[in-house]
PDB file of C-alpha atoms and ligand atoms in Angstrom:
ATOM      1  CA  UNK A1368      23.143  13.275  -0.060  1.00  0.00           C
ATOM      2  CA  UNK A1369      20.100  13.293  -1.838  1.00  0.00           C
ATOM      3  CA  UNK A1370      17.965   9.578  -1.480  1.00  0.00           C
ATOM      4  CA  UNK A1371      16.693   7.942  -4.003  1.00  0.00           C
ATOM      5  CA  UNK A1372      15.422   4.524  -5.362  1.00  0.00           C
ATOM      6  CA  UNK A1373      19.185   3.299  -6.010  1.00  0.00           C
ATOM      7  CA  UNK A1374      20.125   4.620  -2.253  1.00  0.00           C
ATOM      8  CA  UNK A1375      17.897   2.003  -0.849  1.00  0.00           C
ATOM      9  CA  UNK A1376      18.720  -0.783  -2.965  1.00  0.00           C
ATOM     10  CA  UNK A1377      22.174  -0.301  -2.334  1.00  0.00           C
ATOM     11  CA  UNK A1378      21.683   0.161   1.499  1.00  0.00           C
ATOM     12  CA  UNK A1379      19.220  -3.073   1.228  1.00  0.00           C
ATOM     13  CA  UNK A1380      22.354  -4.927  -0.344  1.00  0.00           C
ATOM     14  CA  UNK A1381      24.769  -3.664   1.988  1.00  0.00           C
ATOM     15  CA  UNK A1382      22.654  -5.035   5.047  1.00  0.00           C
ATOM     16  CA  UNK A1383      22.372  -1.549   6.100  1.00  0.00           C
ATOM     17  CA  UNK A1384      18.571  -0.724   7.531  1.00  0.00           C
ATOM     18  CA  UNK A1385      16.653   1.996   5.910  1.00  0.00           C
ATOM     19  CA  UNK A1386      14.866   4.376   7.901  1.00  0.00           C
ATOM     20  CA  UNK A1387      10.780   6.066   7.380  1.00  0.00           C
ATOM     21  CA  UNK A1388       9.058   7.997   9.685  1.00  0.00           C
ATOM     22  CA  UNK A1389       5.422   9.490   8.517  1.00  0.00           C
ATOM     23  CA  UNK A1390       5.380  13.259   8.084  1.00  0.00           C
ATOM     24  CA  UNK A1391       2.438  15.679   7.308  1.00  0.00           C
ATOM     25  CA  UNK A1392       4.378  19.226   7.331  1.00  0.00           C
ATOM     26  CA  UNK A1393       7.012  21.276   6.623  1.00  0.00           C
ATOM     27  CA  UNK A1394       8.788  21.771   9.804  1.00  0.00           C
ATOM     28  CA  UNK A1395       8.739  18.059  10.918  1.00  0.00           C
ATOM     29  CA  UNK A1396       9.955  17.459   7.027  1.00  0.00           C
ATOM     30  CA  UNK A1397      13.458  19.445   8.036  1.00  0.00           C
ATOM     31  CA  UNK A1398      13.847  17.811  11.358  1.00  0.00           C
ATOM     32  CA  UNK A1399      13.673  14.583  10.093  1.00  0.00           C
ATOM     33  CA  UNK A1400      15.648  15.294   6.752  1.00  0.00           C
ATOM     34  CA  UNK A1401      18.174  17.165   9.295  1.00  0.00           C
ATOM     35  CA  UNK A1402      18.122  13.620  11.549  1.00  0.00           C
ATOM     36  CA  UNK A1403      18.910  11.567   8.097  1.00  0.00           C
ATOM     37  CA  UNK A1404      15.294   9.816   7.881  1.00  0.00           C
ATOM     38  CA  UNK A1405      15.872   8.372   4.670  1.00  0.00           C
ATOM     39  CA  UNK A1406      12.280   7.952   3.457  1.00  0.00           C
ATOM     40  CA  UNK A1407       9.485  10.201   4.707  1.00  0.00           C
ATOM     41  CA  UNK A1408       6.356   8.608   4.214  1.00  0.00           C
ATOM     42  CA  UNK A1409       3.455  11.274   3.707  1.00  0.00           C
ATOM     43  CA  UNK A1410       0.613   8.551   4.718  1.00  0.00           C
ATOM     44  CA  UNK A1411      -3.473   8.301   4.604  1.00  0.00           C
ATOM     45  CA  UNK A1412      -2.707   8.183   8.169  1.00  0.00           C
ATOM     46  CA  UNK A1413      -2.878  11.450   8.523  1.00  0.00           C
ATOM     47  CA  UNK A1414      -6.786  10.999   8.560  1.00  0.00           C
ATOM     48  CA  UNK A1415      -6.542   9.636  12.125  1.00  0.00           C
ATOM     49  CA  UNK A1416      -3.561  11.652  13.141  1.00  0.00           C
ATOM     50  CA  UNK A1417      -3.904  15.366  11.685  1.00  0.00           C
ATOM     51  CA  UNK A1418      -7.751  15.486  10.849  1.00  0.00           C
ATOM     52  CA  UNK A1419      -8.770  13.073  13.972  1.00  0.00           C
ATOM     53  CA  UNK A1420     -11.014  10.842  11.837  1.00  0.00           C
ATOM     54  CA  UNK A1421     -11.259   7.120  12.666  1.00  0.00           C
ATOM     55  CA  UNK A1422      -9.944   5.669   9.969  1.00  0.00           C
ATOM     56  CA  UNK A1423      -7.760   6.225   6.349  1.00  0.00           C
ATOM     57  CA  UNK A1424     -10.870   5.711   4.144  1.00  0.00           C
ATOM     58  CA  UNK A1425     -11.959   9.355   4.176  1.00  0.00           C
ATOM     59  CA  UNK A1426      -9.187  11.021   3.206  1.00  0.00           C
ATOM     60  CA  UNK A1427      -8.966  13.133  -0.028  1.00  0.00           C
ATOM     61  CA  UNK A1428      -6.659  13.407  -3.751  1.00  0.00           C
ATOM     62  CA  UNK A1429      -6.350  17.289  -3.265  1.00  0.00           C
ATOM     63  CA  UNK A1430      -5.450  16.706   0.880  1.00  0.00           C
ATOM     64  CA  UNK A1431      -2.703  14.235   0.181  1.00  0.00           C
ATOM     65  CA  UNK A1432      -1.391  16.750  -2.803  1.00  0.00           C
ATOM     66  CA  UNK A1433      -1.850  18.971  -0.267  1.00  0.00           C
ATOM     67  CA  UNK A1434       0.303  17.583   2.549  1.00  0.00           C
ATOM     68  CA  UNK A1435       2.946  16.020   0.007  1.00  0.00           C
ATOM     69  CA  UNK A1436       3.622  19.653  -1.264  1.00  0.00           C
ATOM     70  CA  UNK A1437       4.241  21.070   2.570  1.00  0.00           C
ATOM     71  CA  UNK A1438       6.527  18.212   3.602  1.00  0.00           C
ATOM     72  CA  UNK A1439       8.244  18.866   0.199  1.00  0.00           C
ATOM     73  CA  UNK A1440       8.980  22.618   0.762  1.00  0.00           C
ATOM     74  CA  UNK A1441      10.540  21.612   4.078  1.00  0.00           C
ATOM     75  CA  UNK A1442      12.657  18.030   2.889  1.00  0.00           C
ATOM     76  CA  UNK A1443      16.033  18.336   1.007  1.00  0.00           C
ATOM     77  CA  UNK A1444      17.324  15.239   1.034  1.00  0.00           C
ATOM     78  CA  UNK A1445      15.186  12.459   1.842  1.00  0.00           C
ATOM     79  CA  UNK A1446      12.928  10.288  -0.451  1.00  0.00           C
ATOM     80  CA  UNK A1447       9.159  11.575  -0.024  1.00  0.00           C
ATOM     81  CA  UNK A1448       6.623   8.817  -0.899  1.00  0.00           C
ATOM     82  CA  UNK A1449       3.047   9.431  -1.025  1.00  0.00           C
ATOM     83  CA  UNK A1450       0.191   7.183  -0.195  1.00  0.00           C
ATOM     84  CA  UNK A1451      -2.201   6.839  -2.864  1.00  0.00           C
ATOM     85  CA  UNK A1452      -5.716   7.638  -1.496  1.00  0.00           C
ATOM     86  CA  UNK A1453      -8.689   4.989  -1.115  1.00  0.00           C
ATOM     87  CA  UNK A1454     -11.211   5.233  -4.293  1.00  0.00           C
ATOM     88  CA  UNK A1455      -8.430   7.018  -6.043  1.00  0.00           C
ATOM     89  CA  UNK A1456      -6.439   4.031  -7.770  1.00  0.00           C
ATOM     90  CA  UNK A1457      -8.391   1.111  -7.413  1.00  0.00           C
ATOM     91  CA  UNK A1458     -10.597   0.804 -10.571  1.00  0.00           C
ATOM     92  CA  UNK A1459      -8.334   0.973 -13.106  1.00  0.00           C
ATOM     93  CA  UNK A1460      -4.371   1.595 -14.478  1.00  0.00           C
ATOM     94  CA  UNK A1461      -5.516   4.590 -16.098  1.00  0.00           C
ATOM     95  CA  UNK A1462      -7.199   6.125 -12.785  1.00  0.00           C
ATOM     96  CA  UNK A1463      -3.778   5.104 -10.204  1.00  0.00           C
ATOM     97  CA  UNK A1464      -2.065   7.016 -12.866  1.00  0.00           C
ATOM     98  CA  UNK A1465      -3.698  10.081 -12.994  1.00  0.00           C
ATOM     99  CA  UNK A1466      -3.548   9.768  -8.943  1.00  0.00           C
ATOM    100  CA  UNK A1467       0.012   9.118  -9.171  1.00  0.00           C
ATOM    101  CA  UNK A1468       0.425  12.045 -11.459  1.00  0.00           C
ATOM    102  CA  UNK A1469      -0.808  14.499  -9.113  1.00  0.00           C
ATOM    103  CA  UNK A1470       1.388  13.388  -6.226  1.00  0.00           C
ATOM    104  CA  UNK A1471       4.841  13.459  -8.021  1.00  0.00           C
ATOM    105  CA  UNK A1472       3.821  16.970  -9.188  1.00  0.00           C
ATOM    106  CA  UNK A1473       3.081  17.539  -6.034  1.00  0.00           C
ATOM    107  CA  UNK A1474       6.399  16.725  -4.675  1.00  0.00           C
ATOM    108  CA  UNK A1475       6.792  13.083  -3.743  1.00  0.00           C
ATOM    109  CA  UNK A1476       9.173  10.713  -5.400  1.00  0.00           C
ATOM    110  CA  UNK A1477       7.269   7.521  -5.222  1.00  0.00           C
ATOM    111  CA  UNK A1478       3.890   6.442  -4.578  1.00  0.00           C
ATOM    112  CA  UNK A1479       2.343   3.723  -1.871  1.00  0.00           C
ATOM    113  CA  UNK A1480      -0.669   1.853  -3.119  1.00  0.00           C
ATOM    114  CA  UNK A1481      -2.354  -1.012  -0.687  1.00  0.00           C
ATOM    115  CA  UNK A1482      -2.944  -4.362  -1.916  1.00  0.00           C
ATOM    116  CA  UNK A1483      -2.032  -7.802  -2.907  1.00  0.00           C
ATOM    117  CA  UNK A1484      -1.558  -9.736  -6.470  1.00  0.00           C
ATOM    118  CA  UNK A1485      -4.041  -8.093  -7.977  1.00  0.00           C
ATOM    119  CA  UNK A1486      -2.347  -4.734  -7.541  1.00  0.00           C
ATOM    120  CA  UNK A1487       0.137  -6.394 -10.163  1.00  0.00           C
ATOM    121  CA  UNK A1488      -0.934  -4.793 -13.286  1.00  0.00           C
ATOM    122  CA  UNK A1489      -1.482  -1.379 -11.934  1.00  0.00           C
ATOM    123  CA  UNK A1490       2.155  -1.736 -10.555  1.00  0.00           C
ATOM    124  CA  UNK A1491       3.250  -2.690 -13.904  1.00  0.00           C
ATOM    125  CA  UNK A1492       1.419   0.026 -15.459  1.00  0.00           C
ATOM    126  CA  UNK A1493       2.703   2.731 -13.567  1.00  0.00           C
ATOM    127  CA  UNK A1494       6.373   1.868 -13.346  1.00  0.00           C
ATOM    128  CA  UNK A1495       6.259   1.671 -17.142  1.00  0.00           C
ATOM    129  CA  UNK A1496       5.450   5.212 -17.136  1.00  0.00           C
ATOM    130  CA  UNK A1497       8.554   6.682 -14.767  1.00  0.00           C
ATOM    131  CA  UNK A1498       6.146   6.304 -11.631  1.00  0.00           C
ATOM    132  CA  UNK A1499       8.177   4.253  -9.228  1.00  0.00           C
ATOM    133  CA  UNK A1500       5.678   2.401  -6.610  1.00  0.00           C
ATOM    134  CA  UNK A1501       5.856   1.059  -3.046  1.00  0.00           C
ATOM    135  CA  UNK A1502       3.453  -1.851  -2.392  1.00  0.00           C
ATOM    136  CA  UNK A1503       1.634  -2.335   0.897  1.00  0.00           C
ATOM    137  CA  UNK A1504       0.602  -5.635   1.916  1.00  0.00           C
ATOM    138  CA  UNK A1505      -0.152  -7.574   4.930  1.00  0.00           C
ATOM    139  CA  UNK A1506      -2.410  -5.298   6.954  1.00  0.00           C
ATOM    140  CA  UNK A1507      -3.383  -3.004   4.710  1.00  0.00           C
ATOM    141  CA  UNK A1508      -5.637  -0.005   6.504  1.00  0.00           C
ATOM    142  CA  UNK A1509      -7.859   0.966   3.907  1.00  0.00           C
ATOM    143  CA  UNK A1510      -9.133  -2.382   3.827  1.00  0.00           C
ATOM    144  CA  UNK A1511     -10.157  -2.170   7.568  1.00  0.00           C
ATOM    145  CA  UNK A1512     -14.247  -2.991   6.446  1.00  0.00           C
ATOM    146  CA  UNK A1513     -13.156  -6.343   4.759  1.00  0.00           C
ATOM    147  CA  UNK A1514     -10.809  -7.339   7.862  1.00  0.00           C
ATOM    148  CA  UNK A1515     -12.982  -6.597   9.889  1.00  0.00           C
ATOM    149  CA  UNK A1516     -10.516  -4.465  11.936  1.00  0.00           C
ATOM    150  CA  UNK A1517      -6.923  -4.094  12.158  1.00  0.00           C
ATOM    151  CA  UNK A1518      -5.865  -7.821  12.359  1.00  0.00           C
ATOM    152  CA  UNK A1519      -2.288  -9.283  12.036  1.00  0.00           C
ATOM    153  CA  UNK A1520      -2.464 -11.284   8.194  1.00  0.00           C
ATOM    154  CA  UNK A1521      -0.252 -14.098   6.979  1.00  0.00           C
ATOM    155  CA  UNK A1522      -0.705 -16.389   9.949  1.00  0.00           C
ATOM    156  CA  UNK A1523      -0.419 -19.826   9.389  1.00  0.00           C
ATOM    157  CA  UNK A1524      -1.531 -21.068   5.833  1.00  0.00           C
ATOM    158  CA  UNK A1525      -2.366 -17.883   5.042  1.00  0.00           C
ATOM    159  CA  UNK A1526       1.177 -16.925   4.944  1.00  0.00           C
ATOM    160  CA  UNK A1527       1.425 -18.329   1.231  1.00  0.00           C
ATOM    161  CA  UNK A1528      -1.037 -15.601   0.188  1.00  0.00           C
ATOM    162  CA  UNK A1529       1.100 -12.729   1.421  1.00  0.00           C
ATOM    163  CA  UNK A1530       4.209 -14.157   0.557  1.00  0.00           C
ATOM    164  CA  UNK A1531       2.444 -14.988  -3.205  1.00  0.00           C
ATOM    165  CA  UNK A1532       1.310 -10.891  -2.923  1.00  0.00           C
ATOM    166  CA  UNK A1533       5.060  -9.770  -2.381  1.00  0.00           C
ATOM    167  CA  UNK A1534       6.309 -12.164  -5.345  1.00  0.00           C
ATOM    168  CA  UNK A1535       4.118 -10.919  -7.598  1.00  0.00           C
ATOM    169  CA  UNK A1536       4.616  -7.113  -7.110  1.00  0.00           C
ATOM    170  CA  UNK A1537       8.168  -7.639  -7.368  1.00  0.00           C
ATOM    171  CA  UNK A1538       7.385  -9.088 -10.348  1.00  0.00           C
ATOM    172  CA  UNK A1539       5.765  -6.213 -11.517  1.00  0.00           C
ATOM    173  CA  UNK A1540       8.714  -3.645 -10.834  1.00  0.00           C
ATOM    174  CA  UNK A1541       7.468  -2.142  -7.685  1.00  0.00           C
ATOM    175  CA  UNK A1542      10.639  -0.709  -5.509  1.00  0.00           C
ATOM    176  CA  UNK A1543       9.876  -1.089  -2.104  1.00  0.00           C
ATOM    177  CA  UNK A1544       7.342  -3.438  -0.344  1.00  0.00           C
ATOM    178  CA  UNK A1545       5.802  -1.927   3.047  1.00  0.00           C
ATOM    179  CA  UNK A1546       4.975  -5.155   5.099  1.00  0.00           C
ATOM    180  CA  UNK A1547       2.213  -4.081   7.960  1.00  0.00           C
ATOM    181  CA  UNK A1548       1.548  -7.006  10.962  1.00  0.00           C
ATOM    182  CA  UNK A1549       2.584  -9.834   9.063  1.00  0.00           C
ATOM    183  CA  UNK A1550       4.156 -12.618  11.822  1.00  0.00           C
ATOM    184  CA  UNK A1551       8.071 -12.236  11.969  1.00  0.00           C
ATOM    185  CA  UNK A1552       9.189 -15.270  10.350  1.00  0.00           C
ATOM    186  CA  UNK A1553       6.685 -14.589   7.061  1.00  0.00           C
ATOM    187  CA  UNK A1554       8.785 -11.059   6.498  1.00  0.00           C
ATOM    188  CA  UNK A1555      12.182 -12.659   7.000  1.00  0.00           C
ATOM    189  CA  UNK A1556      11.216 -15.047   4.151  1.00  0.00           C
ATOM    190  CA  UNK A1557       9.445 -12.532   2.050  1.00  0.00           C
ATOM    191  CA  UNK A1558      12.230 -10.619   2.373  1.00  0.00           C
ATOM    192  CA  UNK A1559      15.053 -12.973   1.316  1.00  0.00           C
ATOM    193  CA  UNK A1560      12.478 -13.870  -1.203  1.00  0.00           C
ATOM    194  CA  UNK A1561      12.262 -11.174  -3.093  1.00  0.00           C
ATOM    195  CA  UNK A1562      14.753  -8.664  -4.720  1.00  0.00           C
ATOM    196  CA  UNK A1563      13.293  -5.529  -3.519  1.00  0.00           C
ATOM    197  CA  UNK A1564      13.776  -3.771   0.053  1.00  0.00           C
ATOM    198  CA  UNK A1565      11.144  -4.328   2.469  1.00  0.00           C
ATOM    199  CA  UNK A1566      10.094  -1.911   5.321  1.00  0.00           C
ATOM    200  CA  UNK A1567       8.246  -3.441   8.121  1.00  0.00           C
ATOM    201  CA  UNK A1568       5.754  -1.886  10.627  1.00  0.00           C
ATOM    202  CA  UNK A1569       4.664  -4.829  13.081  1.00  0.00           C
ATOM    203  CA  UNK A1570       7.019  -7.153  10.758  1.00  0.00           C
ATOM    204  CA  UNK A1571       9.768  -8.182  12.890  1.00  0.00           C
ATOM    205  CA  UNK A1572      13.301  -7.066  12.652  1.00  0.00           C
ATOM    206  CA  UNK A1573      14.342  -9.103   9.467  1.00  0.00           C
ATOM    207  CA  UNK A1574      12.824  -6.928   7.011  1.00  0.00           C
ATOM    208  CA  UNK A1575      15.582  -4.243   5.110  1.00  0.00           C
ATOM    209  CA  UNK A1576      14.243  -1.775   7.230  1.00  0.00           C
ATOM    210  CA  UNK A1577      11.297  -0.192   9.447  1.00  0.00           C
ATOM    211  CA  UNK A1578       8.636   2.469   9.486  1.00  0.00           C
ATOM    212  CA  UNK A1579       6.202   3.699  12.683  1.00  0.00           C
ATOM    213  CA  UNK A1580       4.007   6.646  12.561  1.00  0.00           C
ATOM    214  CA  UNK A1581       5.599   9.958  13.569  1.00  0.00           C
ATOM    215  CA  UNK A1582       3.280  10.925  16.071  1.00  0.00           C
ATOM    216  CA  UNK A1583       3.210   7.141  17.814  1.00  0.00           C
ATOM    217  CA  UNK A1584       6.733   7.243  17.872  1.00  0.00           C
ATOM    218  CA  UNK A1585       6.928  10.712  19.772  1.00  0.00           C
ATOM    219  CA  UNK A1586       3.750   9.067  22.432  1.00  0.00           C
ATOM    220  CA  UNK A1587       1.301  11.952  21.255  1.00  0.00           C
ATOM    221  CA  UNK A1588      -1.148   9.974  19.371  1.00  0.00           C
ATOM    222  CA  UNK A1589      -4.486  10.047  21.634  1.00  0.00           C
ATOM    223  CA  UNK A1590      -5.747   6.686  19.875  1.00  0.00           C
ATOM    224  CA  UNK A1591      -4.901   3.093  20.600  1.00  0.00           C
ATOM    225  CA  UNK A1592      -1.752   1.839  20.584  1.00  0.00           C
ATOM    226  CA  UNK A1593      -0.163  -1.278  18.196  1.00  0.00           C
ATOM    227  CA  UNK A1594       1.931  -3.794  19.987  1.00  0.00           C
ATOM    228  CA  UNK A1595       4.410  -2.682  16.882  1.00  0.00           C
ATOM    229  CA  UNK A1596       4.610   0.801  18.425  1.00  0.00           C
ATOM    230  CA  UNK A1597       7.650   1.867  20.868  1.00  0.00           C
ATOM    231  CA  UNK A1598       7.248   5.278  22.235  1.00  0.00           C
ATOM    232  CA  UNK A1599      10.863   6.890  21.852  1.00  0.00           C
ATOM    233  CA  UNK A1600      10.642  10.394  23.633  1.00  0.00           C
ATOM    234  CA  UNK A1601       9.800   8.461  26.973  1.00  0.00           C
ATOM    235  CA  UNK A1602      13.893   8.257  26.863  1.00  0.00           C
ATOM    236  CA  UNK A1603      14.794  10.970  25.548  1.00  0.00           C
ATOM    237  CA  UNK A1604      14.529  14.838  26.235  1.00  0.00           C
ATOM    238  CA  UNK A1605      13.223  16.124  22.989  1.00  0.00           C
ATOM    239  CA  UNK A1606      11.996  15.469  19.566  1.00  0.00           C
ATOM    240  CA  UNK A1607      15.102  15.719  17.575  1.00  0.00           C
ATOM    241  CA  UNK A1608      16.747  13.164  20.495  1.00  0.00           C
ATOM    242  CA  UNK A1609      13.824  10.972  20.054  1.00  0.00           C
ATOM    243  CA  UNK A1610      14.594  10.660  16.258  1.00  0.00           C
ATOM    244  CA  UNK A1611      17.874  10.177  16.846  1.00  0.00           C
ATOM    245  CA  UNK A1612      16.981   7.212  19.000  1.00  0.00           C
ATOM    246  CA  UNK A1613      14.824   6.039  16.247  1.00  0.00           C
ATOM    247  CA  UNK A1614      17.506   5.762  13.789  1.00  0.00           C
ATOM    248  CA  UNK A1615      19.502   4.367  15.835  1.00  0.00           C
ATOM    249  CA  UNK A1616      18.047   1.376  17.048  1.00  0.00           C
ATOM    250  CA  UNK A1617      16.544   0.505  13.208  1.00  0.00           C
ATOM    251  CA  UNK A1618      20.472   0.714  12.068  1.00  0.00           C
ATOM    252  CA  UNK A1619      21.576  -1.342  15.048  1.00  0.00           C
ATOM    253  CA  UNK A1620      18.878  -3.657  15.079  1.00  0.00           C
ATOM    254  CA  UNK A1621      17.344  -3.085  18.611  1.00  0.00           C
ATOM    255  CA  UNK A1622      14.112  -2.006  17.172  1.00  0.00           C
ATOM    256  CA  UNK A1623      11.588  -3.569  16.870  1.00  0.00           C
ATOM    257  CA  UNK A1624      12.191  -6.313  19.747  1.00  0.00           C
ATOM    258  CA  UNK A1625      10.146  -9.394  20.575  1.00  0.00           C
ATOM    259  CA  UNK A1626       8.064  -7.359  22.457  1.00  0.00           C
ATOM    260  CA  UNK A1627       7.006  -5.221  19.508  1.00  0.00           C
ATOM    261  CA  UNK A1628       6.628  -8.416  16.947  1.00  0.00           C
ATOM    262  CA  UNK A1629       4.291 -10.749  16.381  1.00  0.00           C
TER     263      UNK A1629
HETATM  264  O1  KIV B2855      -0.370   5.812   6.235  1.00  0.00           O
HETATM  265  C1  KIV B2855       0.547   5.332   6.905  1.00  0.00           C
HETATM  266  O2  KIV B2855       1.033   5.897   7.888  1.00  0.00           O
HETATM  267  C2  KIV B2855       1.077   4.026   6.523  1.00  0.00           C
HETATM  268  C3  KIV B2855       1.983   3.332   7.478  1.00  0.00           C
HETATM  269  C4  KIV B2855       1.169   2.647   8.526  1.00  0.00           C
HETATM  270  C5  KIV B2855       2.913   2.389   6.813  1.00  0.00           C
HETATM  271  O3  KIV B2855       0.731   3.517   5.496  1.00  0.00           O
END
């Protein structure tokens, strides 16, 4: 069955947990797709992951196209979103559009742009225009220079901030909201907050449903690990039963555990 926008609001209102997994290729596109992965998320992480660069920042329009159209040749059924690039969106309506543009022609269904409240009228701008948009808040990578690193956000007072952030997109039409290390008891409130499924990474298990990096998930990642990140091959014998595992415990609700929340 294909996925689309209305499959994950009705699995958000059913109480049912929505799966994403990042994917880069073609190959890894059909072996999730084949697994049931509802959303694959063709991120700016591949930077770090595929191109071994240090952070998001650097990566390019043309290689997100680029990756968007492989994972697209090898997905049938799930939803493909595709990150919108740093420098690419962020000066105007009229640029995220012609970024967004590219990367449904290219294949993906929605697009994921980082960023709070002020993200509102770009949001609005786009999903006037059939382009349906995920918001990213919380930890948001490509602002890694003004954070000062990857730091959990929303702690404390700041909480109202994030919480304001989710509110407002919502407000704005966006579909999905991607919460990254935001403390536990912020997403469960965002997300009976607001009338859009969330997907956490680092956001606790109340959110409508979770996303990790592919290649953390499968323990191949060289780089640092995120106390969000579970490494699910360790258990099982192969990719596929790794995935599988993956599913699983987002559907049940076994992942992510205290030990993986903040
Ligand atoms: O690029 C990416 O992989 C992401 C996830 C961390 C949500 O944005």
């Amino acid at each position: 069955m294909k996925i689309t926008v209305n499959t994950l609001h009705k699995l958000a209102a059913e109480g049912q947990k929505i799966t994403m997994l990042t994917c880069y290729d073609a190959s890894f596109a059909s072996l999730l797709d084949e697994a049931g992965v509802e959303i694959l998320l063709v991120g700016d992480s591949l930077g770090p992951v595929m191109q071994g660069i240090d952070s998001t920042l650097p990566v390019s329009e043309d290689e997100m196209a680029y990756h968007i159209r492989c994972v697209a040749r090898g997905a049938k059924n799930a939803l493909i979103l595709g990150d919108m690039t740093f420098g690419a969106y962020q000066q105007s309506p009229q640029q995220a559009f012609a970024h967004a543009a590219r990367l449904l022609q290219a294949g993906a269904h929605m697009v994921k742009l980082e960023g709070g409240a002020y993200m509102a009228e770009t949001t609005r701008f786009l999903v006037e225009r059939g382009v349906p948009v995920c918001s990213h808040i919380g930890l948001t990578p490509q602002f890694v220079n003004a954070f000062g690193g990857y730091r959990v956000q929303g702690r404390g007072d700041d909480g109202q901030r994030v919480l304001n952030d989710a509110k407002a997109l919502a407000e704005a039409g966006a579909s999905l909201i991607v919460m990254e290390c935001v403390p536990a008891a912020l997403a469960k409130e965002i997300t009976e907050t607001v009338n859009v499924p969330t997907i956490g990474i680092g956001a606790g298990v109340d959110t409508s449903g979770q996303v990790l990096v592919l290649h953390d998930m499968l323990g191949v990642y060289p780089g640092k690990k995120a106390k969000f990140v579970k490494n699910f091959m360790e258990e099982a014998g192969s990719i596929q039963g790794a995935v599988q595992a993956y599913i699983k415990a987002v559907k049940d609700k076994t992942f992510p555990s205290a030990e993986h929340t903040y």
